mmCIF file of C-alpha atoms in Angstrom:
data_model
loop_
_atom_site.group_PDB
_atom_site.id
_atom_site.type_symbol
_atom_site.label_atom_id
_atom_site.label_comp_id
_atom_site.label_asym_id
_atom_site.label_seq_id
_atom_site.Cartn_x
_atom_site.Cartn_y
_atom_site.Cartn_z
ATOM 1 C CA MET K 1 -41.903 -3.999 19.677
ATOM 2 C CA SER K 2 -39.153 -6.179 18.222
ATOM 3 C CA GLU K 3 -35.829 -4.713 17.080
ATOM 4 C CA GLN K 4 -33.352 -5.983 14.530
ATOM 5 C CA VAL K 5 -29.984 -4.685 13.377
ATOM 6 C CA VAL K 6 -29.236 -4.768 9.668
ATOM 7 C CA ILE K 7 -25.833 -3.935 8.211
ATOM 8 C CA GLY K 8 -25.681 -2.608 4.674
ATOM 9 C CA ARG K 9 -22.870 -1.541 2.393
ATOM 10 C CA LEU K 10 -22.515 1.789 0.604
ATOM 11 C CA ASP K 11 -24.056 1.817 -2.917
ATOM 12 C CA GLU K 12 -25.461 -1.687 -2.490
ATOM 13 C CA ASP K 13 -28.981 -2.976 -1.730
ATOM 14 C CA VAL K 14 -30.387 -4.280 1.531
ATOM 15 C CA ILE K 15 -33.619 -5.783 2.854
ATOM 16 C CA LEU K 16 -35.269 -4.404 5.988
ATOM 17 C CA PRO K 17 -37.120 -7.393 7.487
ATOM 18 C CA CYS K 18 -40.709 -7.271 8.733
ATOM 19 C CA SER K 19 -43.011 -10.256 9.182
ATOM 20 C CA PHE K 20 -46.568 -10.536 10.501
ATOM 21 C CA GLU K 21 -49.475 -12.926 10.823
ATOM 22 C CA SER K 22 -51.506 -12.456 7.686
ATOM 23 C CA GLY K 23 -55.188 -11.561 7.675
ATOM 24 C CA PRO K 24 -57.759 -9.481 5.790
ATOM 25 C CA ASP K 25 -57.443 -5.725 5.188
ATOM 26 C CA ILE K 26 -53.655 -5.574 5.290
ATOM 27 C CA VAL K 27 -52.094 -2.150 5.937
ATOM 28 C CA ILE K 28 -48.318 -1.592 5.767
ATOM 29 C CA HIS K 29 -46.411 1.615 6.507
ATOM 30 C CA TRP K 30 -42.638 2.035 6.558
ATOM 31 C CA LYS K 31 -41.286 5.215 8.201
ATOM 32 C CA ASN K 32 -37.881 6.461 9.293
ATOM 33 C CA GLN K 33 -36.924 7.957 12.662
ATOM 34 C CA ASP K 34 -37.952 11.410 11.433
ATOM 35 C CA ASN K 35 -41.423 10.078 10.634
ATOM 36 C CA TYR K 36 -40.982 10.382 6.857
ATOM 37 C CA TYR K 37 -42.721 7.760 4.740
ATOM 38 C CA LEU K 38 -40.622 5.285 2.839
ATOM 39 C CA TYR K 39 -43.516 3.175 1.612
ATOM 40 C CA SER K 40 -47.239 2.588 2.182
ATOM 41 C CA TYR K 41 -49.544 -0.209 1.127
ATOM 42 C CA TYR K 42 -53.257 -0.638 1.775
ATOM 43 C CA LYS K 43 -56.448 -1.416 -0.113
ATOM 44 C CA GLU K 44 -54.457 -4.096 -1.955
ATOM 45 C CA SER K 45 -52.160 -1.594 -3.687
ATOM 46 C CA ASP K 46 -49.249 0.791 -3.182
ATOM 47 C CA GLN K 47 -50.084 4.219 -1.787
ATOM 48 C CA LEU K 48 -47.095 6.467 -2.440
ATOM 49 C CA GLU K 49 -48.564 9.971 -2.284
ATOM 50 C CA LYS K 50 -46.796 10.687 1.020
ATOM 51 C CA GLN K 51 -43.491 9.021 0.090
ATOM 52 C CA ASP K 52 -40.461 11.183 0.848
ATOM 53 C CA PRO K 53 -38.715 12.189 -2.432
ATOM 54 C CA LYS K 54 -35.333 10.758 -1.420
ATOM 55 C CA PHE K 55 -36.860 7.260 -1.296
ATOM 56 C CA ILE K 56 -38.592 7.385 -4.699
ATOM 57 C CA ASN K 57 -37.547 4.437 -6.905
ATOM 58 C CA ARG K 58 -35.346 3.149 -4.092
ATOM 59 C CA THR K 59 -37.858 1.190 -2.000
ATOM 60 C CA SER K 60 -40.350 -1.568 -2.769
ATOM 61 C CA LEU K 61 -42.290 -4.420 -1.151
ATOM 62 C CA PHE K 62 -42.373 -8.067 -2.167
ATOM 63 C CA HIS K 63 -45.948 -7.974 -3.420
ATOM 64 C CA GLY K 64 -46.211 -11.657 -4.158
ATOM 65 C CA GLN K 65 -45.392 -12.477 -0.518
ATOM 66 C CA ILE K 66 -47.461 -9.889 1.346
ATOM 67 C CA HIS K 67 -50.400 -12.257 1.937
ATOM 68 C CA ASN K 68 -47.900 -14.790 3.262
ATOM 69 C CA GLY K 69 -46.989 -12.379 6.044
ATOM 70 C CA ASN K 70 -43.932 -10.741 4.461
ATOM 71 C CA ALA K 71 -43.833 -6.947 4.759
ATOM 72 C CA SER K 72 -40.068 -6.645 4.284
ATOM 73 C CA LEU K 73 -38.774 -3.610 2.407
ATOM 74 C CA SER K 74 -36.196 -3.706 -0.368
ATOM 75 C CA PHE K 75 -33.891 -0.695 -0.005
ATOM 76 C CA ARG K 76 -31.654 0.067 -3.016
ATOM 77 C CA ARG K 77 -28.449 2.054 -3.580
ATOM 78 C CA LEU K 78 -27.650 2.781 0.041
ATOM 79 C CA SER K 79 -25.962 6.011 1.070
ATOM 80 C CA LEU K 80 -24.349 6.741 4.425
ATOM 81 C CA GLN K 81 -27.186 9.190 5.086
ATOM 82 C CA ASP K 82 -29.625 6.246 5.029
ATOM 83 C CA GLU K 83 -28.196 4.993 8.315
ATOM 84 C CA GLY K 84 -30.748 5.177 11.125
ATOM 85 C CA ILE K 85 -33.893 3.645 12.637
ATOM 86 C CA TYR K 86 -36.809 2.437 10.508
ATOM 87 C CA VAL K 87 -40.223 1.338 11.745
ATOM 88 C CA CYS K 88 -42.572 -1.135 10.074
ATOM 89 C CA TYR K 89 -46.266 -0.716 11.006
ATOM 90 C CA VAL K 90 -48.440 -3.679 9.965
ATOM 91 C CA GLY K 91 -52.146 -4.049 10.656
ATOM 92 C CA THR K 92 -54.981 -6.349 9.682
ATOM 93 C CA SER K 93 -58.611 -6.397 10.705
ATOM 94 C CA SER K 94 -57.707 -8.577 13.689
ATOM 95 C CA ARG K 95 -54.275 -7.413 14.954
ATOM 96 C CA LYS K 96 -51.413 -4.902 14.694
ATOM 97 C CA LYS K 97 -47.639 -5.210 14.883
ATOM 98 C CA ILE K 98 -44.689 -2.829 15.003
ATOM 99 C CA ASN K 99 -41.126 -3.844 14.032
ATOM 100 C CA LYS K 100 -38.086 -1.606 14.488
ATOM 101 C CA VAL K 101 -35.024 -2.022 12.283
ATOM 102 C CA VAL K 102 -31.696 -0.340 13.018
ATOM 103 C CA LEU K 103 -29.851 0.144 9.734
ATOM 104 C CA LYS K 104 -26.087 0.625 9.832
ATOM 105 C CA VAL K 105 -24.241 1.423 6.630
ATOM 106 C CA GLY K 106 -20.552 0.746 6.120
ATOM 107 C CA ALA K 107 -18.152 1.642 3.328
ATOM 108 C CA PHE K 108 -14.951 -0.115 2.362
ATOM 109 C CA VAL K 109 -13.621 0.538 -1.115
ATOM 110 C CA THR K 110 -10.740 -1.871 -1.698
ATOM 111 C CA PRO K 111 -7.505 -0.332 -0.353
ATOM 112 C CA VAL K 112 -4.168 -0.447 -2.150
ATOM 113 C CA MET K 113 -0.519 -0.489 -1.102
ATOM 114 C CA LYS K 114 1.817 1.714 -3.160
ATOM 115 C CA TYR K 115 5.608 1.775 -3.337
ATOM 116 C CA GLU K 116 7.199 5.115 -4.191
ATOM 117 C CA LYS K 117 10.713 6.500 -4.569
ATOM 118 C CA LYS K 118 11.812 10.114 -4.270
ATOM 119 C CA ASN K 119 15.513 10.649 -4.840
ATOM 120 C CA THR K 120 17.190 8.125 -2.522
ATOM 121 C CA ASN K 121 14.199 7.677 -0.190
ATOM 122 C CA SER K 122 11.642 4.862 -0.434
ATOM 123 C CA PHE K 123 8.083 4.957 0.933
ATOM 124 C CA LEU K 124 5.084 2.690 1.388
ATOM 125 C CA ILE K 125 1.551 4.089 1.362
ATOM 126 C CA CYS K 126 -1.640 2.240 2.269
ATOM 127 C CA ASN K 127 -4.574 4.077 0.726
ATOM 128 C CA VAL K 128 -8.331 3.591 1.050
ATOM 129 C CA LEU K 129 -10.502 5.931 -1.013
ATOM 130 C CA SER K 130 -13.746 5.476 0.915
ATOM 131 C CA VAL K 131 -14.222 3.871 4.320
ATOM 132 C CA TYR K 132 -16.818 4.166 7.091
ATOM 133 C CA PRO K 133 -16.741 4.000 10.038
ATOM 134 C CA TYR K 134 -13.159 5.117 10.708
ATOM 135 C CA PRO K 135 -10.948 2.025 10.327
ATOM 136 C CA ILE K 136 -8.213 0.495 12.455
ATOM 137 C CA ILE K 137 -4.854 0.833 10.656
ATOM 138 C CA THR K 138 -1.789 -1.096 11.816
ATOM 139 C CA TRP K 139 1.774 -1.370 10.502
ATOM 140 C CA LYS K 140 4.300 -4.129 11.171
ATOM 141 C CA VAL K 141 7.951 -4.655 10.303
ATOM 142 C CA ASP K 142 8.874 -8.350 10.332
ATOM 143 C CA ASP K 143 5.645 -9.042 12.292
ATOM 144 C CA THR K 144 6.570 -6.453 14.959
ATOM 145 C CA PRO K 145 4.031 -3.589 15.331
ATOM 146 C CA ILE K 146 5.342 -0.070 14.736
ATOM 147 C CA SER K 147 3.754 3.302 15.464
ATOM 148 C CA GLU K 148 5.939 5.530 13.275
ATOM 149 C CA ASN K 149 3.560 6.262 10.404
ATOM 150 C CA SER K 150 2.003 9.343 8.881
ATOM 151 C CA VAL K 151 -1.748 9.653 8.306
ATOM 152 C CA GLU K 152 -3.599 11.975 5.948
ATOM 153 C CA GLU K 153 -7.389 11.931 5.862
ATOM 154 C CA VAL K 154 -10.216 13.712 4.066
ATOM 155 C CA GLU K 155 -13.914 13.359 4.900
ATOM 156 C CA SER K 156 -16.470 13.460 2.091
ATOM 157 C CA LEU K 157 -20.205 12.751 2.451
ATOM 158 C CA GLY K 158 -19.529 11.016 5.741
ATOM 159 C CA ALA K 159 -16.869 8.624 4.419
ATOM 160 C CA PHE K 160 -13.128 8.902 4.945
ATOM 161 C CA CYS K 161 -10.318 8.896 2.392
ATOM 162 C CA ILE K 162 -7.130 7.888 4.213
ATOM 163 C CA ASN K 163 -3.438 7.676 3.309
ATOM 164 C CA SER K 164 -1.151 6.014 5.835
ATOM 165 C CA GLY K 165 2.557 5.863 5.029
ATOM 166 C CA VAL K 166 5.939 4.762 6.375
ATOM 167 C CA ASN K 167 9.552 5.275 5.327
ATOM 168 C CA ILE K 168 11.405 2.114 4.371
ATOM 169 C CA THR K 169 14.485 2.150 6.573
ATOM 170 C CA ARG K 170 15.240 -1.579 6.559
ATOM 171 C CA SER K 171 15.198 -2.945 3.034
ATOM 172 C CA ASN K 172 15.974 -6.475 4.237
ATOM 173 C CA SER K 173 12.778 -6.531 6.313
ATOM 174 C CA SER K 174 9.163 -7.098 5.298
ATOM 175 C CA TYR K 175 6.568 -4.357 5.836
ATOM 176 C CA GLN K 176 2.905 -5.116 6.448
ATOM 177 C CA CYS K 177 -0.145 -2.868 6.577
ATOM 178 C CA ALA K 178 -3.656 -3.870 7.706
ATOM 179 C CA ILE K 179 -6.876 -1.839 7.403
ATOM 180 C CA GLU K 180 -9.867 -3.188 9.317
ATOM 181 C CA ASN K 181 -13.522 -2.154 9.038
ATOM 182 C CA THR K 182 -15.040 -3.401 12.283
ATOM 183 C CA LEU K 183 -18.643 -2.805 11.179
ATOM 184 C CA LEU K 184 -18.356 -4.833 7.988
ATOM 185 C CA LYS K 185 -15.987 -7.323 9.664
ATOM 186 C CA GLN K 186 -13.616 -6.949 6.746
ATOM 187 C CA THR K 187 -9.828 -6.666 6.863
ATOM 188 C CA TRP K 188 -7.511 -5.871 3.982
ATOM 189 C CA ARG K 189 -3.759 -6.529 4.180
ATOM 190 C CA GLY K 190 -0.745 -5.382 2.221
ATOM 191 C CA LYS K 191 2.816 -6.702 2.319
ATOM 192 C CA TRP K 192 6.106 -5.441 0.846
ATOM 193 C CA THR K 193 9.319 -7.458 0.523
ATOM 194 C CA MET K 194 12.609 -6.973 -1.300
ATOM 195 C CA LYS K 195 14.323 -10.005 -2.815
ATOM 196 C CA ASP K 196 18.022 -10.450 -3.544
ATOM 197 C CA GLY K 197 19.160 -8.390 -6.508
ATOM 198 C CA PHE K 198 20.845 -9.468 -9.742
ATOM 199 C CA ARG K 199 24.137 -8.479 -11.356
ATOM 200 C CA LYS K 200 24.111 -9.350 -15.041
ATOM 201 C CA MET K 201 26.176 -8.622 -18.132
ATOM 202 C CA GLN K 202 24.905 -6.947 -21.263
ATOM 203 C CA SER K 203 23.026 -9.216 -23.690
ATOM 204 C CA GLU K 204 22.313 -11.799 -20.965
ATOM 205 C CA ASN K 205 18.814 -12.829 -19.798
ATOM 206 C CA VAL K 206 17.345 -12.586 -16.295
ATOM 207 C CA LEU K 207 14.383 -14.256 -14.566
ATOM 208 C CA LEU K 208 12.554 -11.755 -12.333
ATOM 209 C CA SER K 209 10.919 -13.785 -9.572
ATOM 210 C CA CYS K 210 7.369 -13.335 -8.239
ATOM 211 C CA GLU K 211 5.813 -16.119 -6.169
ATOM 212 C CA PRO K 212 2.985 -15.190 -3.735
ATOM 213 C CA GLU K 213 2.940 -16.333 -0.121
ATOM 214 C CA ASN K 214 0.321 -18.920 0.780
ATOM 215 C CA SER K 215 -0.645 -16.974 3.911
ATOM 216 C CA PHE K 216 -1.862 -14.077 1.739
ATOM 217 C CA PHE K 217 -2.615 -15.517 -1.654
ATOM 218 C CA LEU K 218 -6.092 -16.903 -2.362
ATOM 219 C CA PRO K 219 -6.048 -18.412 -5.879
ATOM 220 C CA THR K 220 -9.841 -18.845 -5.945
ATOM 221 C CA GLN K 221 -10.319 -15.068 -5.852
ATOM 222 C CA ASP K 222 -9.999 -12.720 -8.789
ATOM 223 C CA PHE K 223 -6.630 -11.006 -8.802
ATOM 224 C CA VAL K 224 -4.355 -8.970 -11.053
ATOM 225 C CA VAL K 225 -0.575 -9.269 -11.446
ATOM 226 C CA THR K 226 1.283 -6.177 -12.645
ATOM 227 C CA TRP K 227 4.989 -5.859 -13.415
ATOM 228 C CA SER K 228 6.499 -2.371 -13.557
ATOM 229 C CA LYS K 229 9.855 -0.631 -13.487
ATOM 230 C CA VAL K 230 10.102 1.863 -10.640
ATOM 231 C CA GLY K 231 11.338 5.372 -11.399
ATOM 232 C CA SER K 232 12.150 8.280 -9.121
ATOM 233 C CA GLU K 233 8.818 9.991 -9.784
ATOM 234 C CA THR K 234 6.810 7.594 -11.970
ATOM 235 C CA SER K 235 6.651 3.904 -12.808
ATOM 236 C CA SER K 236 6.140 2.289 -16.209
ATOM 237 C CA VAL K 237 3.931 -0.798 -16.560
ATOM 238 C CA LEU K 238 5.781 -3.582 -18.375
ATOM 239 C CA ALA K 239 3.239 -6.419 -18.270
ATOM 240 C CA TYR K 240 0.107 -7.626 -16.482
ATOM 241 C CA PHE K 241 -1.981 -10.763 -16.005
ATOM 242 C CA LEU K 242 -5.743 -10.941 -15.322
ATOM 243 C CA ASN K 243 -6.728 -14.075 -13.434
ATOM 244 C CA SER K 244 -10.439 -13.760 -14.284
ATOM 245 C CA SER K 245 -9.827 -14.023 -18.041
ATOM 246 C CA GLN K 246 -6.345 -15.631 -17.983
ATOM 247 C CA LYS K 247 -5.249 -12.739 -20.177
ATOM 248 C CA THR K 248 -1.578 -11.758 -20.372
ATOM 249 C CA VAL K 249 -0.380 -8.438 -21.781
ATOM 250 C CA VAL K 250 3.266 -7.514 -22.439
ATOM 251 C CA ASN K 251 4.285 -3.930 -23.253
ATOM 252 C CA GLU K 252 8.014 -4.681 -23.630
ATOM 253 C CA PRO K 253 8.876 -7.123 -26.461
ATOM 254 C CA ARG K 254 11.937 -8.457 -24.614
ATOM 255 C CA LEU K 255 9.724 -9.678 -21.750
ATOM 256 C CA SER K 256 7.928 -13.018 -21.688
ATOM 257 C CA TRP K 257 5.612 -14.964 -19.373
ATOM 258 C CA ASN K 258 5.851 -18.695 -18.821
ATOM 259 C CA LYS K 259 2.372 -20.239 -19.091
ATOM 260 C CA GLU K 260 3.386 -23.334 -17.141
ATOM 261 C CA LEU K 261 4.646 -21.183 -14.266
ATOM 262 C CA ILE K 262 1.450 -19.104 -14.308
ATOM 263 C CA ASN K 263 -0.624 -22.268 -13.990
ATOM 264 C CA ARG K 264 1.365 -23.010 -10.812
ATOM 265 C CA HIS K 265 0.720 -19.444 -9.571
ATOM 266 C CA ASN K 266 4.290 -18.416 -10.244
ATOM 267 C CA PHE K 267 4.305 -15.040 -11.975
ATOM 268 C CA SER K 268 8.019 -14.726 -12.684
ATOM 269 C CA LEU K 269 9.012 -12.876 -15.840
ATOM 270 C CA THR K 270 11.989 -13.261 -18.198
ATOM 271 C CA LEU K 271 13.774 -10.175 -19.534
ATOM 272 C CA LYS K 272 16.038 -10.944 -22.513
ATOM 273 C CA ASP K 273 19.025 -9.270 -24.171
ATOM 274 C CA LEU K 274 19.839 -6.929 -21.294
ATOM 275 C CA SER K 275 21.184 -3.425 -21.862
ATOM 276 C CA LEU K 276 22.677 -0.908 -19.439
ATOM 277 C CA SER K 277 19.381 1.036 -19.375
ATOM 278 C CA ASP K 278 17.618 -2.020 -17.900
ATOM 279 C CA SER K 279 19.333 -1.408 -14.554
ATOM 280 C CA GLY K 280 16.903 -0.413 -11.807
ATOM 281 C CA GLU K 281 14.129 -1.687 -9.518
ATOM 282 C CA TYR K 282 11.383 -4.017 -10.752
ATOM 283 C CA LEU K 283 8.067 -4.324 -8.905
ATOM 284 C CA CYS K 284 5.661 -7.270 -8.972
ATOM 285 C CA ASN K 285 2.193 -6.306 -7.684
ATOM 286 C CA ILE K 286 -0.415 -8.994 -6.943
ATOM 287 C CA SER K 287 -3.727 -7.423 -5.892
ATOM 288 C CA SER K 288 -7.219 -8.644 -5.014
ATOM 289 C CA SER K 289 -10.096 -7.275 -2.944
ATOM 290 C CA ASN K 290 -8.450 -8.661 0.214
ATOM 291 C CA TYR K 291 -4.733 -8.030 -0.218
ATOM 292 C CA THR K 292 -1.842 -6.439 -2.088
ATOM 293 C CA LEU K 293 1.532 -8.203 -2.344
ATOM 294 C CA LEU K 294 4.510 -6.134 -3.504
ATOM 295 C CA THR K 295 7.849 -7.743 -4.375
ATOM 296 C CA ILE K 296 10.881 -5.644 -5.326
ATOM 297 C CA GLN K 297 13.980 -6.866 -7.153
ATOM 298 C CA THR K 298 17.011 -4.789 -8.130
ATOM 299 C CA LEU K 299 18.812 -5.426 -11.407
ATOM 300 C CA HIS K 300 22.298 -4.064 -12.158
ATOM 301 C CA VAL K 301 23.519 -4.557 -15.721
ATOM 302 C CA GLU K 302 27.269 -4.278 -16.257
ATOM 303 C CA VAL K 303 29.361 -3.779 -19.381
ATOM 304 C CA ASP K 304 30.564 -7.088 -20.842
ATOM 305 C CA GLN K 305 34.376 -6.822 -21.066
ATOM 306 C CA ARG K 306 34.383 -9.137 -24.062
ATOM 307 C CA THR K 307 32.132 -6.698 -25.869
ATOM 308 C CA VAL K 308 34.452 -3.839 -24.948
ATOM 309 C CA VAL K 309 37.419 -5.736 -26.395
ATOM 310 C CA ARG K 310 35.496 -6.516 -29.592
ATOM 311 C CA ILE K 311 34.689 -2.826 -30.016
ATOM 312 C CA ILE K 312 37.960 -1.207 -28.925
ATOM 313 C CA LEU K 313 40.452 -3.626 -30.531
ATOM 314 C CA PRO K 314 39.540 -2.787 -34.168
ATOM 315 C CA ILE K 315 39.674 0.904 -33.298
ATOM 316 C CA LEU K 316 43.142 0.543 -31.796
ATOM 317 C CA VAL K 317 44.343 -1.413 -34.832
ATOM 318 C CA ALA K 318 42.982 1.279 -37.154
ATOM 319 C CA VAL K 319 44.627 4.059 -35.136
ATOM 320 C CA LEU K 320 47.974 2.251 -35.104
ATOM 321 C CA ALA K 321 47.774 1.601 -38.844
ATOM 322 C CA ALA K 322 46.981 5.249 -39.560
ATOM 323 C CA THR K 323 49.861 6.359 -37.350
ATOM 324 C CA LEU K 324 52.257 4.041 -39.157
ATOM 325 C CA VAL K 325 51.176 5.283 -42.599
ATOM 326 C CA LEU K 326 51.518 8.907 -41.512
ATOM 327 C CA SER K 327 54.990 8.206 -40.151
ATOM 328 C CA VAL K 328 56.153 6.658 -43.436
ATOM 329 C CA VAL K 329 54.735 9.495 -45.528
ATOM 330 C CA THR K 330 56.314 12.149 -43.321
ATOM 331 C CA SER K 331 59.691 10.422 -43.518
ATOM 332 C CA LYS K 332 59.609 10.324 -47.299
ATOM 333 C CA LEU K 333 58.523 13.964 -47.451
ATOM 334 C CA ARG K 334 61.493 14.907 -45.336
ATOM 335 C CA ARG K 335 63.819 13.037 -47.714
ATOM 336 C CA CYS K 336 62.408 14.633 -50.842
ATOM 337 C CA ILE K 337 62.931 18.287 -49.844
ATOM 338 C CA CYS K 338 65.612 20.086 -51.877
ATOM 339 C CA SER K 339 66.698 23.621 -52.702
ATOM 340 C CA CYS K 340 67.630 25.395 -55.907
ATOM 341 C CA PRO K 341 71.403 25.083 -56.516
ATOM 342 C CA GLY K 342 73.280 28.337 -56.395
ATOM 343 C CA ASN K 343 70.360 30.211 -54.828
ATOM 344 C CA THR K 344 71.663 31.904 -51.715
ATOM 345 C CA SER K 345 68.135 32.565 -50.428
ATOM 346 C CA GLN K 346 67.713 28.781 -50.040
ATOM 347 C CA ARG K 347 64.153 28.886 -51.321
ATOM 348 C CA THR K 348 62.744 25.443 -50.588
ATOM 349 C CA TRP K 349 61.148 23.384 -53.343
ATOM 350 C CA VAL K 350 59.526 19.988 -53.438
ATOM 351 C CA CYS K 351 61.574 17.362 -55.258
ATOM 352 C CA SER K 352 60.511 15.144 -58.112
ATOM 353 C CA TRP K 353 59.385 12.338 -55.745
ATOM 354 C CA CYS K 354 56.584 14.598 -54.524
ATOM 355 C CA THR K 355 55.727 16.470 -57.708
ATOM 356 C CA GLY K 356 56.266 13.698 -60.172
ATOM 357 C CA ARG K 357 58.388 16.094 -62.194
ATOM 358 C CA ASP K 358 62.142 16.164 -62.786
ATOM 359 C CA ILE K 359 63.501 18.994 -60.624
ATOM 360 C CA SER K 360 66.397 19.519 -63.007
ATOM 361 C CA LYS K 361 63.981 20.725 -65.678
ATOM 362 C CA ILE K 362 62.515 23.479 -63.487
ATOM 363 C CA PRO K 363 64.491 26.742 -63.782
ATOM 364 C CA CYS K 364 65.612 28.369 -60.562
ATOM 365 C CA SER K 365 64.009 31.588 -61.611
ATOM 366 C CA ALA K 366 60.592 29.924 -61.629
ATOM 367 C CA THR K 367 58.301 30.521 -58.696
ATOM 368 C CA PRO K 368 57.488 27.117 -57.264
ATOM 369 C CA THR K 369 54.518 26.094 -55.161
ATOM 370 C CA VAL K 370 55.897 25.382 -51.714
ATOM 371 C CA LEU K 371 54.279 22.224 -50.323
ATOM 372 C CA LEU K 372 56.502 21.614 -47.342
ATOM 373 C CA SER K 373 59.132 23.697 -45.639
ATOM 374 C CA MET K 374 61.558 22.307 -43.105
#
């Protein structure tokens, strides 16, 4: 009995091989290790009365190649529960043959690296939603392995959902995460770096840099570039670029891509007419099925002193002018106060400068309206 090992991937299709020397009266049976039928063929047609229900519409033979000695089985939409041993029984009128196939099923949904901030703390998380068997996860800081990382895992239908995270304690260093599936011989990598920040004045422009490293970046693969502004709890997507369709999308009208730079795989972005609210951290995320590259840049926008002068100077001039006018008016009011002659009570009246009337024509017995008393 021959034995072969076949490696399949979760939710994909696979072929279980089985060959024989063709002859008349061909009989083919495929069974699993529990002796349940996957498929049967004899009398020149399929015989599926004994087929186990979980294999219905998921298995088939290559009918056009059976008489050429091909009894291989097409196995569709693999699940982790399909992993196991399968036996191919083939007979003709002159000989018999048994083939054993060991099917191993792996899962590796593309991982992601996420950058998060909570208050003053910064974190990196490498997340894989579905992986089997359990992967090898490694972290490095400036190419030096570290062991200080937290791991959260949940098992569902045999696969693992894993979050592995580290605190960023050295912002001038690069952080790398690798997740390896040894069965599928597939390794995904993530890298985080922080570039030098910017200090700009209001109304100026800034070029936010994002150039991938050659050691990670594979331009022949499909990838997505996403720019976002990082908040304490959430991040807002500003723009993104899809390599497969060469599509660019900008959600902030003051942002712009440079097509010539994109063609050279430079995904830097220009932010125009800066305001104080633009201060913060900006994240460039380049992701494919094999890697995630995160680049952080800090922008600090300061008040333009020339703008302050342009705003405050007219206000100061207006205040000084108003003060001067008030001073003149008050002085004249003081000079125009008089009292009724011969009135010992010294009732105070407003003179003709204020009232526009000749004070000499107003009798002392009249009751005046007192506008100002000193």
